[in-house]
mmCIF file of C-alpha atoms in Angstrom:
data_model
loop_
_atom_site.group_PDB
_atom_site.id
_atom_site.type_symbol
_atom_site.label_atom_id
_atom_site.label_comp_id
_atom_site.label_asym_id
_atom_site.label_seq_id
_atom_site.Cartn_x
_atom_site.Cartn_y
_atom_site.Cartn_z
ATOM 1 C CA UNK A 2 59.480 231.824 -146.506
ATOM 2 C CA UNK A 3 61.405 232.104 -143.288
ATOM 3 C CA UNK A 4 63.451 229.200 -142.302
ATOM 4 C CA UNK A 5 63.100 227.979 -138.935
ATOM 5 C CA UNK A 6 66.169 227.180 -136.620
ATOM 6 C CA UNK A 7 65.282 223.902 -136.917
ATOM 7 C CA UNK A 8 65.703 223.708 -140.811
ATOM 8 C CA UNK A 9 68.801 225.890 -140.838
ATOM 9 C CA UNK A 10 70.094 223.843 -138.273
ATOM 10 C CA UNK A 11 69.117 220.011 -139.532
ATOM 11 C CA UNK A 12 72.542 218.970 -141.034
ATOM 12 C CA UNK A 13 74.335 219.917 -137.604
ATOM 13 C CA UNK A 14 72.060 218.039 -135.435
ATOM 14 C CA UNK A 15 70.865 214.592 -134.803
ATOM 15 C CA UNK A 16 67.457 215.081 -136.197
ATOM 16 C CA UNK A 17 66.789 211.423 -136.199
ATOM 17 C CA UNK A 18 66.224 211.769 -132.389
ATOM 18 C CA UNK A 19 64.387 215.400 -132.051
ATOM 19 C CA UNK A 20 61.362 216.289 -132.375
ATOM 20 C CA UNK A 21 60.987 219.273 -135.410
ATOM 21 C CA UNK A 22 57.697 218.719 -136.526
ATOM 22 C CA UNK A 23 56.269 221.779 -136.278
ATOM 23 C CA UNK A 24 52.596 220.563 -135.634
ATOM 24 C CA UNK A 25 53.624 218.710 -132.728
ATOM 25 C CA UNK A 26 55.624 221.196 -131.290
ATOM 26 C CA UNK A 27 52.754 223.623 -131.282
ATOM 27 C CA UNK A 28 50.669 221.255 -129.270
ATOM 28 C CA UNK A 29 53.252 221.540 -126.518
ATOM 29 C CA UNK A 30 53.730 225.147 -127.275
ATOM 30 C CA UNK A 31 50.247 226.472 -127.112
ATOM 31 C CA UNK A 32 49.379 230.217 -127.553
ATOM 32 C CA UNK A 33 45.933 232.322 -127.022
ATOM 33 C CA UNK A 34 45.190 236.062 -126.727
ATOM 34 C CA UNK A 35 42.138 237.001 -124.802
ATOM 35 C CA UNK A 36 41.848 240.407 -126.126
ATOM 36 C CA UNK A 37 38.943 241.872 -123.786
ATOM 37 C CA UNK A 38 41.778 241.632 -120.933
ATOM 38 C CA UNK A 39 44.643 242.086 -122.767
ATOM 39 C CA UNK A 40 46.427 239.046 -121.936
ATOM 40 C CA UNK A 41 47.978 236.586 -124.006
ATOM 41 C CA UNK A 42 48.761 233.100 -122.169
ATOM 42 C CA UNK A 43 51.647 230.831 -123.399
ATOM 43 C CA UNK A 44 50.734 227.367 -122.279
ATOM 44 C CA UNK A 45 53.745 224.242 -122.284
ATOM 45 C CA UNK A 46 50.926 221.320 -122.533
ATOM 46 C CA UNK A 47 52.908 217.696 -122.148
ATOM 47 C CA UNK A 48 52.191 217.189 -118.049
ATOM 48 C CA UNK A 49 52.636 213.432 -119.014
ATOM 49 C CA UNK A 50 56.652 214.445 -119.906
ATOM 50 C CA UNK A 51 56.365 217.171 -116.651
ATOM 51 C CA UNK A 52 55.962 219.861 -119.524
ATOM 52 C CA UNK A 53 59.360 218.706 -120.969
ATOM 53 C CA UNK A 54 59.297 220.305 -124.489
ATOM 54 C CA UNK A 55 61.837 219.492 -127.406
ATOM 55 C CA UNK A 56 64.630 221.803 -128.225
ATOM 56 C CA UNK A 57 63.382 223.112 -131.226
ATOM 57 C CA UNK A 58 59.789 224.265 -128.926
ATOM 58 C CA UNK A 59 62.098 226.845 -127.128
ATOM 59 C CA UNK A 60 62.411 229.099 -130.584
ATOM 60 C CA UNK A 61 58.507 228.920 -130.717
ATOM 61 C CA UNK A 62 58.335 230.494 -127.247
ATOM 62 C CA UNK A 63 60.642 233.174 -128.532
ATOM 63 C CA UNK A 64 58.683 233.347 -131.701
ATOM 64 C CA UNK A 65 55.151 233.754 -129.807
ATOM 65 C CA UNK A 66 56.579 236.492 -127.477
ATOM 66 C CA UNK A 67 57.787 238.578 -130.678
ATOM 67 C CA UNK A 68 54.200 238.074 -131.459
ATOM 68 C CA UNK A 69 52.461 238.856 -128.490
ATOM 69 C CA UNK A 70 54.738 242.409 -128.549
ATOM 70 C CA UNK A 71 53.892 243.144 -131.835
ATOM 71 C CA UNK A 72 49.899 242.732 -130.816
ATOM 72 C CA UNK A 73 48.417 245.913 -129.681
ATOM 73 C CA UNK A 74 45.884 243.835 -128.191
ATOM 74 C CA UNK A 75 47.782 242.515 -125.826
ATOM 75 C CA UNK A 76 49.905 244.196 -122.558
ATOM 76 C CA UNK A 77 50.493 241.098 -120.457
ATOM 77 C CA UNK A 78 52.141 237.559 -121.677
ATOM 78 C CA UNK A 79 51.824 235.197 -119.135
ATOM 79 C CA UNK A 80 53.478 231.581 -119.099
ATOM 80 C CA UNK A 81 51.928 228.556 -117.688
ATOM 81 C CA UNK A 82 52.204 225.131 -117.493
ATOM 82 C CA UNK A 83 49.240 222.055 -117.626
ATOM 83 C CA UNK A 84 49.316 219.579 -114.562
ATOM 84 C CA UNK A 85 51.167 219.907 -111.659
ATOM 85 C CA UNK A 86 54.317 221.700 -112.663
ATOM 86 C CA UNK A 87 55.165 224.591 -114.831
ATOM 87 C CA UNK A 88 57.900 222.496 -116.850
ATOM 88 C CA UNK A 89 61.407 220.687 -116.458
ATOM 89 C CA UNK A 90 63.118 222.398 -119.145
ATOM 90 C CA UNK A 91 64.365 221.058 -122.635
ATOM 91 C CA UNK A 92 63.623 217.136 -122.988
ATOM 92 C CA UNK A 93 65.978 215.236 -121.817
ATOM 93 C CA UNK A 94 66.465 212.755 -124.381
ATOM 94 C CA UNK A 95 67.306 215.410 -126.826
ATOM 95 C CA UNK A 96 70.233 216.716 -124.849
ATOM 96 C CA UNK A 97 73.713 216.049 -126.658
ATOM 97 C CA UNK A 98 71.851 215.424 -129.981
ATOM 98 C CA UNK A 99 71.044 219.031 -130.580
ATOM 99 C CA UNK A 100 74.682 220.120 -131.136
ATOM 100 C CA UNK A 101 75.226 216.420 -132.869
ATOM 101 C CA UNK A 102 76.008 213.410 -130.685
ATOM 102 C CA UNK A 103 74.703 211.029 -132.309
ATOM 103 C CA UNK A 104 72.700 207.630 -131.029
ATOM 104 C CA UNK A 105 75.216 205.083 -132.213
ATOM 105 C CA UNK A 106 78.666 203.130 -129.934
ATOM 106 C CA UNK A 107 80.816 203.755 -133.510
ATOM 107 C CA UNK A 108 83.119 205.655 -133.284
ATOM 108 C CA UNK A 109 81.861 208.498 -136.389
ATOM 109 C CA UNK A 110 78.893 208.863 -133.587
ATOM 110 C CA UNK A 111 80.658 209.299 -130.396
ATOM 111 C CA UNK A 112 82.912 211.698 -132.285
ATOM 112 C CA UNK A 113 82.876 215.243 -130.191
ATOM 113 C CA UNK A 114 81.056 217.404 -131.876
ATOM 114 C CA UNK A 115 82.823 220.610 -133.254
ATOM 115 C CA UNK A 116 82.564 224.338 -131.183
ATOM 116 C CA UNK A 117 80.726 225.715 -134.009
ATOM 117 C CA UNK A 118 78.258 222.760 -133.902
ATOM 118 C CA UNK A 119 77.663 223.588 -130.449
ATOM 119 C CA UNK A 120 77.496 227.389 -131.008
ATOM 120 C CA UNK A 121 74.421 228.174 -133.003
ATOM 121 C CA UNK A 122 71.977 226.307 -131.461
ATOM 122 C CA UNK A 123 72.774 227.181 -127.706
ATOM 123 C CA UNK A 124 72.764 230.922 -128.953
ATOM 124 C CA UNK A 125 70.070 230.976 -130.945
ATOM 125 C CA UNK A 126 67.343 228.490 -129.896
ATOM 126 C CA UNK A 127 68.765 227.851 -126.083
ATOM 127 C CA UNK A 128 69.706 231.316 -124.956
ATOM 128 C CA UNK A 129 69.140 234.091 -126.638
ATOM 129 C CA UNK A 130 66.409 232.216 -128.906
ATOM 130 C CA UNK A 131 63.889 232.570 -126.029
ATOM 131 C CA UNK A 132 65.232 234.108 -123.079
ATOM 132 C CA UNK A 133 66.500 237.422 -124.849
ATOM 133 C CA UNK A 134 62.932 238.430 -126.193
ATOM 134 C CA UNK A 135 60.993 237.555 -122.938
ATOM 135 C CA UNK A 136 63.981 239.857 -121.158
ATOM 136 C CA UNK A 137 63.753 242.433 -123.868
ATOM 137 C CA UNK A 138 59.976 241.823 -124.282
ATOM 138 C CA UNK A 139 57.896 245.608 -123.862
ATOM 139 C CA UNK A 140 55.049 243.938 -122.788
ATOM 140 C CA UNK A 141 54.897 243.093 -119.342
ATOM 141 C CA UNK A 142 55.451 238.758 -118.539
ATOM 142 C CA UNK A 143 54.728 236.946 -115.721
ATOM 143 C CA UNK A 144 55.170 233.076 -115.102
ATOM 144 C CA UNK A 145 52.637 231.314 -113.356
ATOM 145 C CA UNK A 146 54.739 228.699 -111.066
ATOM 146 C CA UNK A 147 53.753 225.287 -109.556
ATOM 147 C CA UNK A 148 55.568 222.579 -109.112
ATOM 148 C CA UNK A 149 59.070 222.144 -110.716
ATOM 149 C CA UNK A 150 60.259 224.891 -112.920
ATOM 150 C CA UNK A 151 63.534 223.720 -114.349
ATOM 151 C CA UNK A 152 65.789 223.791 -117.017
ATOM 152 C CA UNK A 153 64.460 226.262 -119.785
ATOM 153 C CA UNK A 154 61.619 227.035 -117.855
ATOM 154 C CA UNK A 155 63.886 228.306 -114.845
ATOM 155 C CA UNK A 156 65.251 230.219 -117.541
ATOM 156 C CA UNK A 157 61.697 232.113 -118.902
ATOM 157 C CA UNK A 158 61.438 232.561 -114.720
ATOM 158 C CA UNK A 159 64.709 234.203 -114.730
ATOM 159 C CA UNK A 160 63.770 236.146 -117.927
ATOM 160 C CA UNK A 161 60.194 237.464 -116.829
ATOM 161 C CA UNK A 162 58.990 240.635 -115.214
ATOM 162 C CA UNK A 163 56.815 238.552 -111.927
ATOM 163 C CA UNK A 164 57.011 235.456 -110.986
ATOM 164 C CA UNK A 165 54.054 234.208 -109.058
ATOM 165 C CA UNK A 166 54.625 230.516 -107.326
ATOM 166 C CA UNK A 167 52.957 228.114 -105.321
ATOM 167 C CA UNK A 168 54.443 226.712 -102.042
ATOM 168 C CA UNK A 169 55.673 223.529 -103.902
ATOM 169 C CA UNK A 170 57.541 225.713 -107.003
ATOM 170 C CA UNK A 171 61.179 224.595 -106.785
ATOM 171 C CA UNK A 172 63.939 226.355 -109.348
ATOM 172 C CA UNK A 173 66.750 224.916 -110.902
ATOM 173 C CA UNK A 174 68.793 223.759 -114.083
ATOM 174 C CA UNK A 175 69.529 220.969 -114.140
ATOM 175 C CA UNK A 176 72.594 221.627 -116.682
ATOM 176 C CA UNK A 177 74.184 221.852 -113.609
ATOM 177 C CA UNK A 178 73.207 218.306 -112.523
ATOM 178 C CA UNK A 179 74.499 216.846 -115.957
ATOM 179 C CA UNK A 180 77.676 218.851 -116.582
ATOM 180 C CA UNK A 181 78.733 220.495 -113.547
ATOM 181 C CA UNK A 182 78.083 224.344 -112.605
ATOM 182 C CA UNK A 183 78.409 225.505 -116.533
ATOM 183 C CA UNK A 184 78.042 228.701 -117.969
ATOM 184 C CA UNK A 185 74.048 230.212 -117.607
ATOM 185 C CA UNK A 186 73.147 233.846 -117.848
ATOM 186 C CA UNK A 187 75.038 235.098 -115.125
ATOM 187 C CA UNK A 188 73.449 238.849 -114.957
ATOM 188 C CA UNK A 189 70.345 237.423 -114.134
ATOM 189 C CA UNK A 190 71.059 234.981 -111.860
ATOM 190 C CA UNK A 191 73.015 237.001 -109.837
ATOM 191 C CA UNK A 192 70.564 240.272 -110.125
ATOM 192 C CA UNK A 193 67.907 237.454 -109.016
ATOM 193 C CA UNK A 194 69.067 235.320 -106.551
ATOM 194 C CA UNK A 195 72.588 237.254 -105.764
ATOM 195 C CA UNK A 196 75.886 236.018 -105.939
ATOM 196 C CA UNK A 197 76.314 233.721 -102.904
ATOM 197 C CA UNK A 198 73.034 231.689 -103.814
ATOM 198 C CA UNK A 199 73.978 231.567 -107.132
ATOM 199 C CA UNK A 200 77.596 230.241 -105.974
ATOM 200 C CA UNK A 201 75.337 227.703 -103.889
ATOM 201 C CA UNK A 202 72.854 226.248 -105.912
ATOM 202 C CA UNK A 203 75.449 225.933 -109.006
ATOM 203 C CA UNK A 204 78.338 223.730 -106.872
ATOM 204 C CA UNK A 205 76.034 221.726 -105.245
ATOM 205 C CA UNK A 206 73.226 221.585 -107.861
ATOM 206 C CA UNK A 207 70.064 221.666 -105.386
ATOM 207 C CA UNK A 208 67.273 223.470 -105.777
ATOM 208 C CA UNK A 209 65.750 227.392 -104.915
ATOM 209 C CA UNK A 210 62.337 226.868 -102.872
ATOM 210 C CA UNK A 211 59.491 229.253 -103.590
ATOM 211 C CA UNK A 212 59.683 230.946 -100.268
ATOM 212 C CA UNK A 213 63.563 231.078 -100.512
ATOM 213 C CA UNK A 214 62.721 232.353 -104.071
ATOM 214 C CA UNK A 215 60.826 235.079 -102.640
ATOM 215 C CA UNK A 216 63.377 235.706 -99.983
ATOM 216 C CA UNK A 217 65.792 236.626 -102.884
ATOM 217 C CA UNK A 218 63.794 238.357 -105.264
ATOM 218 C CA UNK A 219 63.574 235.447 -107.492
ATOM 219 C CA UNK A 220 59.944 235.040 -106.781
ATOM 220 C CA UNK A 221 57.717 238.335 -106.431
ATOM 221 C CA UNK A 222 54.565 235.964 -104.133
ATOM 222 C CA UNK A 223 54.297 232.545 -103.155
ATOM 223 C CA UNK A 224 50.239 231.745 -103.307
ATOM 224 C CA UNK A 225 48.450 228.765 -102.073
ATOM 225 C CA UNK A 226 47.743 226.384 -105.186
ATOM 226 C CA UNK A 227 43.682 227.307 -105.164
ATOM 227 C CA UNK A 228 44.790 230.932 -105.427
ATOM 228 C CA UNK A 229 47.477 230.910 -108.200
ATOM 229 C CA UNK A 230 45.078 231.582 -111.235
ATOM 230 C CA UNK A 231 43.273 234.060 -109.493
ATOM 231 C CA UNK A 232 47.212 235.903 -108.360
ATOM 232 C CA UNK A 233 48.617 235.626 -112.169
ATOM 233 C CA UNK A 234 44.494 236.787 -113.257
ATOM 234 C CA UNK A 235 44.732 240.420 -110.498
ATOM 235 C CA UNK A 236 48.625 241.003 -111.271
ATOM 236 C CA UNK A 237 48.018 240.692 -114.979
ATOM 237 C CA UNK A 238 44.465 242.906 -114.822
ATOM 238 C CA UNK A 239 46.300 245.368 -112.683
ATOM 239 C CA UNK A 240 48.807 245.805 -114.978
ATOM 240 C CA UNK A 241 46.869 246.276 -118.171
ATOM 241 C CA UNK A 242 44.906 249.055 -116.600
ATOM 242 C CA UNK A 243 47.880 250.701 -117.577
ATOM 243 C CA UNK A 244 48.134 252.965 -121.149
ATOM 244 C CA UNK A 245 49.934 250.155 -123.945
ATOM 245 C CA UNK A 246 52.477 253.863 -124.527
ATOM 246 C CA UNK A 247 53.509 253.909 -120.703
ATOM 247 C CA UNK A 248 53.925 250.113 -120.095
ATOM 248 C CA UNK A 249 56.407 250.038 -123.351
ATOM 249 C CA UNK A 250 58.141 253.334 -122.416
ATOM 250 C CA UNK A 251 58.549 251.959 -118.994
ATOM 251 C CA UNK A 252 59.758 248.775 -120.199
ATOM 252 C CA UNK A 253 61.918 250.393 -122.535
ATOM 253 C CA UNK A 254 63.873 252.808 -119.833
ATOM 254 C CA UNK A 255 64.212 249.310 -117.737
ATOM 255 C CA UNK A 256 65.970 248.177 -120.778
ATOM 256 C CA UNK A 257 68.545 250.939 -120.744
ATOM 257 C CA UNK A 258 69.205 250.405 -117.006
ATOM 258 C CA UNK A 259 69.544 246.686 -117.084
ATOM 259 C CA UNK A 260 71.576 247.341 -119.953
ATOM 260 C CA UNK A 261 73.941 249.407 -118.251
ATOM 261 C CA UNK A 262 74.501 246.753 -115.273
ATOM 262 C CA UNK A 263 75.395 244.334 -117.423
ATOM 263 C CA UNK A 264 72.637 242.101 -118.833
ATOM 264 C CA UNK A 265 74.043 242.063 -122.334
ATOM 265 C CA UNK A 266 77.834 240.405 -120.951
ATOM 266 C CA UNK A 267 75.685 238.557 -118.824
ATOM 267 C CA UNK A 268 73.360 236.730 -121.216
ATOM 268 C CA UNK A 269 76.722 235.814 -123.221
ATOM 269 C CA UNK A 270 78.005 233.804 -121.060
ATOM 270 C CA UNK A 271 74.980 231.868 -121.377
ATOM 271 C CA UNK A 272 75.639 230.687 -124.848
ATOM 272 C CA UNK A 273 79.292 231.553 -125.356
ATOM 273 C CA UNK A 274 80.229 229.047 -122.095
ATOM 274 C CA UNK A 275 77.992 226.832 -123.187
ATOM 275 C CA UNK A 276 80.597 225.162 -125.651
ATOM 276 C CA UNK A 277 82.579 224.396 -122.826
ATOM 277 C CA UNK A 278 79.990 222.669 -120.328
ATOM 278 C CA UNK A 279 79.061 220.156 -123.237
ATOM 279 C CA UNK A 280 83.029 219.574 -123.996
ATOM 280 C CA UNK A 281 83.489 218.050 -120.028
ATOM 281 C CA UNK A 282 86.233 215.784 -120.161
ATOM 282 C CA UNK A 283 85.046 213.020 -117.420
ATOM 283 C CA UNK A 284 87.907 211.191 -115.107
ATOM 284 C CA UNK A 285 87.224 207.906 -113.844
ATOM 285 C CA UNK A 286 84.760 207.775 -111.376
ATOM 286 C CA UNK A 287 83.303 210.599 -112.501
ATOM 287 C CA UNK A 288 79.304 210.642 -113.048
ATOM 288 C CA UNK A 289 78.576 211.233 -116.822
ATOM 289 C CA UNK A 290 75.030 212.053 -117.920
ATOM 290 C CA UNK A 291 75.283 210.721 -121.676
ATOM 291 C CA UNK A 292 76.762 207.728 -120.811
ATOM 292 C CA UNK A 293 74.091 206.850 -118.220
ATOM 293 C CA UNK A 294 71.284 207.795 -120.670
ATOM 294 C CA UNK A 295 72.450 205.457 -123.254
ATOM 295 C CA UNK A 296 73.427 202.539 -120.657
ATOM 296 C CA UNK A 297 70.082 203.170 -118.624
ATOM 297 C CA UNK A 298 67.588 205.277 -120.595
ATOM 298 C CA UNK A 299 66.817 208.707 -119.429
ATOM 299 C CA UNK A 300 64.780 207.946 -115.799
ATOM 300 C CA UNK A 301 66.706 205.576 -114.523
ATOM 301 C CA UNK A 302 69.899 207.603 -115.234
ATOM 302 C CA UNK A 303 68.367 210.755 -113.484
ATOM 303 C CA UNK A 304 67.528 208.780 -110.631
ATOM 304 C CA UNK A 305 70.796 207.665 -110.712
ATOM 305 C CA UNK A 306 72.557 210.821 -110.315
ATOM 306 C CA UNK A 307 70.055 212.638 -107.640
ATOM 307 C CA UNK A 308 70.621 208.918 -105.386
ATOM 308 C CA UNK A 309 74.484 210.348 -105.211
ATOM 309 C CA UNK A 310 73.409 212.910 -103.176
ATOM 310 C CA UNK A 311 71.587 213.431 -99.659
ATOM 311 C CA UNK A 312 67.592 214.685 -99.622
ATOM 312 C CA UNK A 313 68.252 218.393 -99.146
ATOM 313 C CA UNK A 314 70.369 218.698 -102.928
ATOM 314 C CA UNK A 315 68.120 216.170 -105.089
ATOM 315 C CA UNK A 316 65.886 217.186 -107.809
ATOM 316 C CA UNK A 317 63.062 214.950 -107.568
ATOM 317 C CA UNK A 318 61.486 213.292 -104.758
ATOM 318 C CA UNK A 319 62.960 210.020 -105.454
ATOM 319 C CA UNK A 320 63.818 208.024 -102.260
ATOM 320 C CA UNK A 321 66.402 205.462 -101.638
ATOM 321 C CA UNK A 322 65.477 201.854 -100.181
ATOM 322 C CA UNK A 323 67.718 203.002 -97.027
ATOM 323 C CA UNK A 324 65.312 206.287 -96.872
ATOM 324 C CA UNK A 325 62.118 204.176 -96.911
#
């Protein structure tokens, strides 16, 4: 049988705090095909964790759209989150243990871990793991936005065909937050958002809004939130009135265009750069995620870090004493 990532992977990361278990990460990752409309619906179900999934969920997402593509049933994959937000991305307190930090203050824990460590899981569970089949995907996708839509998730946004958001949808990742303006796929941010937004939101970290989204092509309609489901429900019917042959040719020529502006450089630098973002060497004075997570615990250290900044550029909306 097929090993997943997650068992190839075990002896190079800190299992001991990830969550593998495959079980549990397919009752984050959820997956249903209504065949009579042709849709199959990807659902990230932890609203208690703000749809925060583990690392190892983000090579079931891939996973699920190579099986949604391979279904002749289906024409539309559609992503959606449970509560009131689509999802924040990877889970916070697995970030650093996936390429091997470990949990300890000894000094065989806090070791660095090596490039190649840090290679194979950002390229093939958090980069190209997920994002490359939902951008290669030749079904149509479309994400169904409220709320934030961060991290990974801003990622599947940047990856999918529409985008449909509700006036409260903010986009982000917050890699940027924790490491500085690192490496991301850089074709599709700037064929999204262009290059001067993407210059913006990376050096100071803030947030897209929907209607800016929209502005910039990130977002194809901003919807009030009683009308989302019924949006994502007409784009994806109108779409699968459509012959399954046409919608994969078409998707297919897309391919070759995208492929010739640059997508496949692009979605390197995701994964390649990625080695360098998680080797920051901090100054003094200098904010550092990991060492606020295991001196304050993972809320209190993101609080932290968005209280160093003014309103406009936070993440969350976390107030200040002064602000109150």
């Amino acid at each position: 049988m097929k090993k997943t990532e997650a068992e190839l992977l075990e002896n190079q990361w800190d299992v001991a705090n990830m969550e593998v278990d495959p079980e549990v990460i397919a009752s984050y990752v959820k997956y249903d095909v209504d065949e009579k409309r042709s849709v199959a619906t990807i659902t990230f179900d932890r609203p208690d964790r703000l749809n925060a999934i583990p690392v190892a969920a983000f090579e079931r997402v891939g996973d699920l759209v190579r099986e949604a593509e391979a279904d002749d049933r289906v024409k539309v994959i559609v992503f959606k989150g449970e509560g009131d937000h689509f999802g924040t991305g990877a889970d916070a307190a697995e970030l650093g243990h996936y390429i091997g930090y470990k949990s300890g203050t000894d000094k065989a824990s806090r070791r660095r871990p090596a490039q190649r460590q840090r290679i194979l899981p950002d390229r093939n569970v958090l980069s190209s793991g997920f994002t490359r089949p939902i951008i290669e995907s030749l079904k149509a996708t479309i994400c169904q936005v409220q709320g934030y839509c961060y991290g990974g998730h801003f990622q599947i946004a940047l990856s999918a065909d529409i985008v449909i958001a509700t006036p409260n949808a903010k986009f982000t990742h917050p890699a940027f937050r924790y490491l500085g303006p690192g490496p991301q796929d850089m074709y599709h941010w700037i064929e999204k958002v262009g290059l001067t937004t993407m210059k913006d939101v990376m050096l100071t970290m803030r947030a897209i809004g929907a209607e800016e989204g929209e502005r910039k092509g990130l977002v194809t309609k901003v919807v009030e939130p009683d009308e989302l489901q019924k949006w994502v429900d007409d784009y994806a019917d109108a779409i699968a009135v459509m012959p399954l042959d046409s919608l994969m040719m078409g998707k297919s020529m897309m391919q070759v265009v995208m492929e010739a502006r640059g997508k496949g450089l692009g979605a390197m630098t995701g994964w390649v750069g990625h080695g360098w973002a998680t080797n920051v060497a901090f100054e003094d004075g200098d904010w550092n995620f990991l060492r606020a997570r295991r001196e304050k615990g993972v809320a209190k250290a993101l609080e932290e870090r968005d209280m160093l900044v003014a309103p406009y550029f936070r993440l969350s909306e976390t107030r200040s004493a002064e602000e109150e």
